[in-house]
mmCIF file of C-alpha atoms in Angstrom:
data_model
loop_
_atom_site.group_PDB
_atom_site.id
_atom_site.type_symbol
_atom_site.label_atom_id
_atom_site.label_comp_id
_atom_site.label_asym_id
_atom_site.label_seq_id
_atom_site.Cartn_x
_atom_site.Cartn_y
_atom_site.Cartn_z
ATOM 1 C CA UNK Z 1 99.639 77.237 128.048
ATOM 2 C CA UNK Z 2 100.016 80.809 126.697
ATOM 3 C CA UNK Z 3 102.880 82.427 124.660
ATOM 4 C CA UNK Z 4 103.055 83.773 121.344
ATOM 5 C CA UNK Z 5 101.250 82.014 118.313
ATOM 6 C CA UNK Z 6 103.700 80.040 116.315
ATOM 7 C CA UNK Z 7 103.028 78.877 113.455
ATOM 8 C CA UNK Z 8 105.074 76.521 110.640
ATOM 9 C CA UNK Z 9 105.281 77.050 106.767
ATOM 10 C CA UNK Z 10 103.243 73.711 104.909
ATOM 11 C CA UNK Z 11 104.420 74.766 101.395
ATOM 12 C CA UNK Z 12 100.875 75.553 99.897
ATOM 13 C CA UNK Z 13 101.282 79.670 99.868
ATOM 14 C CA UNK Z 14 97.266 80.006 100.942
ATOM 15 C CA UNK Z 15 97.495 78.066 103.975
ATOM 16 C CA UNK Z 16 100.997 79.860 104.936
ATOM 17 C CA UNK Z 17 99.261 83.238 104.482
ATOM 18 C CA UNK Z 18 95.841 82.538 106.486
ATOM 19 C CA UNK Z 19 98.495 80.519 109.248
ATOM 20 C CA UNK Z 20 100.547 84.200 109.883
ATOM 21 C CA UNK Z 21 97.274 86.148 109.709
ATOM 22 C CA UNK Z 22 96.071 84.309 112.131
ATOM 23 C CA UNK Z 23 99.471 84.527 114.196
ATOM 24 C CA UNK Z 24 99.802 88.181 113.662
ATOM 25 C CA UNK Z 25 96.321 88.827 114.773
ATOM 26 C CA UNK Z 26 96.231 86.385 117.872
ATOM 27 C CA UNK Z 27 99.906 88.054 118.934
ATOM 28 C CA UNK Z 28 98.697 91.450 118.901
ATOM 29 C CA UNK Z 29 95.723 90.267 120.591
ATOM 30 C CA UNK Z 30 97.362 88.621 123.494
ATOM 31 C CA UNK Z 31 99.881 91.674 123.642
ATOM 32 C CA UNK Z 32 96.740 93.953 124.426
ATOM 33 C CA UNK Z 33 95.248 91.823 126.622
ATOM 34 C CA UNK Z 34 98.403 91.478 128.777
ATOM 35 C CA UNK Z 35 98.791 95.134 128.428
ATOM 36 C CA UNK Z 36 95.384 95.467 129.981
ATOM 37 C CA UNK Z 37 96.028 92.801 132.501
ATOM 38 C CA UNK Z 38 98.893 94.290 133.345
ATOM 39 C CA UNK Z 39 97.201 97.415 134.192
ATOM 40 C CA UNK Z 40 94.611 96.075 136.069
ATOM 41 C CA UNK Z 41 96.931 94.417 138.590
ATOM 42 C CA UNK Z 42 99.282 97.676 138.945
ATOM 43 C CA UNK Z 43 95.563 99.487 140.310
ATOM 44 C CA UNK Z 44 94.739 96.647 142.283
ATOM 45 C CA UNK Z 45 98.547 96.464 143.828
ATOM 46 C CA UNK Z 46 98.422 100.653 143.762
ATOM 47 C CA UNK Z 47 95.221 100.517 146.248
ATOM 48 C CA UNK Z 48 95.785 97.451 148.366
ATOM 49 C CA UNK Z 49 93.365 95.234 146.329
ATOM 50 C CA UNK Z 50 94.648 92.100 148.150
ATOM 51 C CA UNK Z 51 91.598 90.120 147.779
ATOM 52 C CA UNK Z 52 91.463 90.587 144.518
ATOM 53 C CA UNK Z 53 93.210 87.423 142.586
ATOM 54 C CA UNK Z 54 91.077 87.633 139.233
ATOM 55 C CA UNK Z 55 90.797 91.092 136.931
ATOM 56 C CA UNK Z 56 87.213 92.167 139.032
ATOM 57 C CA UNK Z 57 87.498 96.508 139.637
ATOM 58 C CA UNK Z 58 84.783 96.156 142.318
ATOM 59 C CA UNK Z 59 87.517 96.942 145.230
ATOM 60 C CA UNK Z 60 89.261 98.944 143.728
ATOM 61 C CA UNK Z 61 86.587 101.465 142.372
ATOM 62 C CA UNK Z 62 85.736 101.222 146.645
ATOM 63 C CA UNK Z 63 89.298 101.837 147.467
ATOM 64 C CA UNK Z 64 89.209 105.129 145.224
ATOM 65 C CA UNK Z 65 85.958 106.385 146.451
ATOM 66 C CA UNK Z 66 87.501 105.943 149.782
ATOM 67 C CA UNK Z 67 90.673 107.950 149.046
ATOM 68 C CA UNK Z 68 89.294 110.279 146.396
ATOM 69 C CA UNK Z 69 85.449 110.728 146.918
ATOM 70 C CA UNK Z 70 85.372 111.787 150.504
ATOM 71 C CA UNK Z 71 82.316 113.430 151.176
ATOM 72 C CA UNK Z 72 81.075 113.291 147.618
ATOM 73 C CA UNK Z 73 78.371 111.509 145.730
ATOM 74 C CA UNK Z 74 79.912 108.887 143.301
ATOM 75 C CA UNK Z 75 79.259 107.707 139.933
ATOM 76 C CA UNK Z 76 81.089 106.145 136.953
ATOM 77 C CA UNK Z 77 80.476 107.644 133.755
ATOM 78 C CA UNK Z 78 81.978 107.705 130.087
ATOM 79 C CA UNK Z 79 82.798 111.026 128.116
ATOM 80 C CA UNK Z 80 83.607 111.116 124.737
ATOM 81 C CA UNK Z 81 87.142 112.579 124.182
ATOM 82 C CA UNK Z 82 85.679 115.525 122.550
ATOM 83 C CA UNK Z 83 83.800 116.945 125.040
ATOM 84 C CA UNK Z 84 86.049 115.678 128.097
ATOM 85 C CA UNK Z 85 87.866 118.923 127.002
ATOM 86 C CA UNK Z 86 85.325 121.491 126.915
ATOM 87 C CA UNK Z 87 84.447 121.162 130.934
ATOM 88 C CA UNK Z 88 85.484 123.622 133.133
ATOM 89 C CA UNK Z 89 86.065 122.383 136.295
ATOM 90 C CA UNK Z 90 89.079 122.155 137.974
ATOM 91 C CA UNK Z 91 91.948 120.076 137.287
ATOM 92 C CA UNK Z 92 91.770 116.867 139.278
ATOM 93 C CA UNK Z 93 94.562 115.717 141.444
ATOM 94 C CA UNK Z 94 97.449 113.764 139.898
ATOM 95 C CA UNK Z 95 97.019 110.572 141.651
ATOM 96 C CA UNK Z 96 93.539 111.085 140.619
ATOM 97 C CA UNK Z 97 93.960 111.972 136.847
ATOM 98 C CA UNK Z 98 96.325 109.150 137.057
ATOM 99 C CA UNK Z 99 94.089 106.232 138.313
ATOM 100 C CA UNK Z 100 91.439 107.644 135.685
ATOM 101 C CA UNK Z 101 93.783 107.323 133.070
ATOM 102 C CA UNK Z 102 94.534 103.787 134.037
ATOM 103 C CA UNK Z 103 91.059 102.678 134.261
ATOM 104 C CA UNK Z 104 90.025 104.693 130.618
ATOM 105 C CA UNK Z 105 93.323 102.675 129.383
ATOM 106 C CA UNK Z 106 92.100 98.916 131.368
ATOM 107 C CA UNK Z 107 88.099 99.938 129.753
ATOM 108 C CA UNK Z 108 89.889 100.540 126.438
ATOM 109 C CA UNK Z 109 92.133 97.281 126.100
ATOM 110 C CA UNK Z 110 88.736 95.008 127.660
ATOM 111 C CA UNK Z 111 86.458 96.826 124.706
ATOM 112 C CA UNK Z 112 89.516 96.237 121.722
ATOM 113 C CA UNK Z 113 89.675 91.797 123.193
ATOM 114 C CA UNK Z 114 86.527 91.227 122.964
ATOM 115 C CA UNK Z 115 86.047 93.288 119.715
ATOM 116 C CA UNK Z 116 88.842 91.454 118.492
ATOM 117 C CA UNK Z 117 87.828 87.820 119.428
ATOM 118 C CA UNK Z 118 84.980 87.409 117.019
ATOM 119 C CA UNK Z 119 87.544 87.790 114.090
ATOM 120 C CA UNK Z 120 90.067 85.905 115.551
ATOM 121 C CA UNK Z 121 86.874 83.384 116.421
ATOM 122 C CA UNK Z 122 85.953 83.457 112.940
ATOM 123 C CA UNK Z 123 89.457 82.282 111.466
ATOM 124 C CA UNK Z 124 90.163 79.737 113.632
ATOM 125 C CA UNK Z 125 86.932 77.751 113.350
ATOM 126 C CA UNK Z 126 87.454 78.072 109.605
ATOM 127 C CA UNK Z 127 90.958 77.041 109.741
ATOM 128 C CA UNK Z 128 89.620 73.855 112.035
ATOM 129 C CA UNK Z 129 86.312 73.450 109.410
ATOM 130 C CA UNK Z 130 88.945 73.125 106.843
ATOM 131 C CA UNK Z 131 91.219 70.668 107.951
ATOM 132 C CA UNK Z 132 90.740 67.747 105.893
ATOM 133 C CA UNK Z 133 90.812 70.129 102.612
ATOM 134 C CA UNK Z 134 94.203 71.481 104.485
ATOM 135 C CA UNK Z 135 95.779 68.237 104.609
ATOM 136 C CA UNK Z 136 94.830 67.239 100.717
ATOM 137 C CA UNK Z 137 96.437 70.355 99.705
ATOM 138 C CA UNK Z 138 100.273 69.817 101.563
ATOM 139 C CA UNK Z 139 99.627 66.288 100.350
ATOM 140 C CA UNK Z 140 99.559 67.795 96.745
ATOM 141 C CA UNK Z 141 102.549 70.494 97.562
ATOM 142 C CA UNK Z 142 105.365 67.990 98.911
ATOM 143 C CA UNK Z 143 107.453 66.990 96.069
ATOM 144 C CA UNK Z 144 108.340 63.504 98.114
ATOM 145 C CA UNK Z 145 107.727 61.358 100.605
ATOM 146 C CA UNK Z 146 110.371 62.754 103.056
ATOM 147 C CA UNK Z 147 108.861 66.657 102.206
ATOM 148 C CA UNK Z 148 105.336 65.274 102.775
ATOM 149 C CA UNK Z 149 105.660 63.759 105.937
ATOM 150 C CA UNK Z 150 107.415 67.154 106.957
ATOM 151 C CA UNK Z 151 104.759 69.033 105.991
ATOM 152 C CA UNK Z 152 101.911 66.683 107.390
ATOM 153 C CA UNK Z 153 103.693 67.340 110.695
ATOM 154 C CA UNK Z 154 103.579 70.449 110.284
ATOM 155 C CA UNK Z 155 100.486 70.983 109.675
ATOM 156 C CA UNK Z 156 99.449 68.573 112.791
ATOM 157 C CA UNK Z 157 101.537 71.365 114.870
ATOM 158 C CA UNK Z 158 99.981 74.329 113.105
ATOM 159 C CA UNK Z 159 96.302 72.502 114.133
ATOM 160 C CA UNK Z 160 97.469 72.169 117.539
ATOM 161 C CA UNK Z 161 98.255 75.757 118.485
ATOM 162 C CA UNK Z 162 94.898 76.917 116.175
ATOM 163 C CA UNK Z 163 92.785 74.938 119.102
ATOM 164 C CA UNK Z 164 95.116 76.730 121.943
ATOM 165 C CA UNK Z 165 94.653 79.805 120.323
ATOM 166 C CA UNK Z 166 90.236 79.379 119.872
ATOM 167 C CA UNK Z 167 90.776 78.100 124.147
ATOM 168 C CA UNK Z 168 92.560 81.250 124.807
ATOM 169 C CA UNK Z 169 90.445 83.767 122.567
ATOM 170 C CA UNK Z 170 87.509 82.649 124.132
ATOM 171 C CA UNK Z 171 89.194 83.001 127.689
ATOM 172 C CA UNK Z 172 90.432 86.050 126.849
ATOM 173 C CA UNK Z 173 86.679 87.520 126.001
ATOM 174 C CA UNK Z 174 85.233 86.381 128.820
ATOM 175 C CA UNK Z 175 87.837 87.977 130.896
ATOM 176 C CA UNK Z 176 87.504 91.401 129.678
ATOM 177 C CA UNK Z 177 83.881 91.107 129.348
ATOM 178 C CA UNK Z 178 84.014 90.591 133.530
ATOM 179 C CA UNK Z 179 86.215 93.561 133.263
ATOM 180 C CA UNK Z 180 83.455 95.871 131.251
ATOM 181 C CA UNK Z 181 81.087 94.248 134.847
#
């Protein structure tokens, strides 16, 4: 199941607080990593990439040689920003400055989810480490019966999509780490 982290107020301000961090964080999160998903399947589709079904460049960095690299030694290699602008060769083609835009953009996204995932790693094993302490405290915060079973539920809901999100950071890493492959 993926989709947007939602997550429900349980009354006790601390919990609400680390419960949107942790939504805010994970939603930006998945947005980049769909960005970067999304860019890896427009190159794939752009050069035929057919048998690729997973977010592998292998073909398509074969596919470019093959259109771009005729007759040409090939290599991959990353240049700072800075100094990108002080070569002087020629300008390259714009298909060409195009697909290495989209593959500086796809290497970007895969560096920024798996950077991110040890944060958002680090919350939610704390948030599930902290669980009973969680449920004493909206125990303590309903003002009745009605209110506390409420929030209890709540909380259960909150627990749930804290495990979907730790299943899907962890996905998510490994998925740009084959990217970075």
């Amino acid at each position: 199941q993926n989709g947007r982290l939602l997550m429900r107020r349980v009354n006790v301000p601390e919990l609400d607080e680390r419960f949107a961090d942790l939504a805010q964080t994970f939603n930006d999160h998945q947005e980049g990593y769909e960005t970067m998903v999304e860019r890896i399947r427009n190159l794939q589709k752009g050069y035929d990439c057919t048998r690729c079904d997973h977010m592998s460049l292998a073909e398509c960095v074969g596919k470019i040689m093959q259109e771009w690299i005729k007759g040409y030694d090939f290599s991959l290699s990353v240049v700072p920003v800075s100094l990108e602008s002080e070569t002087e060769e020629e300008p390259l083609p714009p298909g060409l400055q195009h697909t290495q835009n989209e593959v500086r953009y796809i290497s970007d996204g895969a560096k920024a989810t798996i950077s991110k995932s040890t944060t958002l790693q680090e919350l939610t094993s704390w948030l599930l480490r902290s669980q009973s302490t969680m449920i004493e405290q909206v125990h303590e915060a309903a003002e009745n019966y009605q209110e506390q079973g409420r929030l209890k539920e709540n909380l259960k809901e909150n627990m749930i999509e804290v495990r979907r999100a730790q299943r899907l950071i962890q996905e998510y890493k490994q998925r740009a780490g084959e990217v970075l492959t």
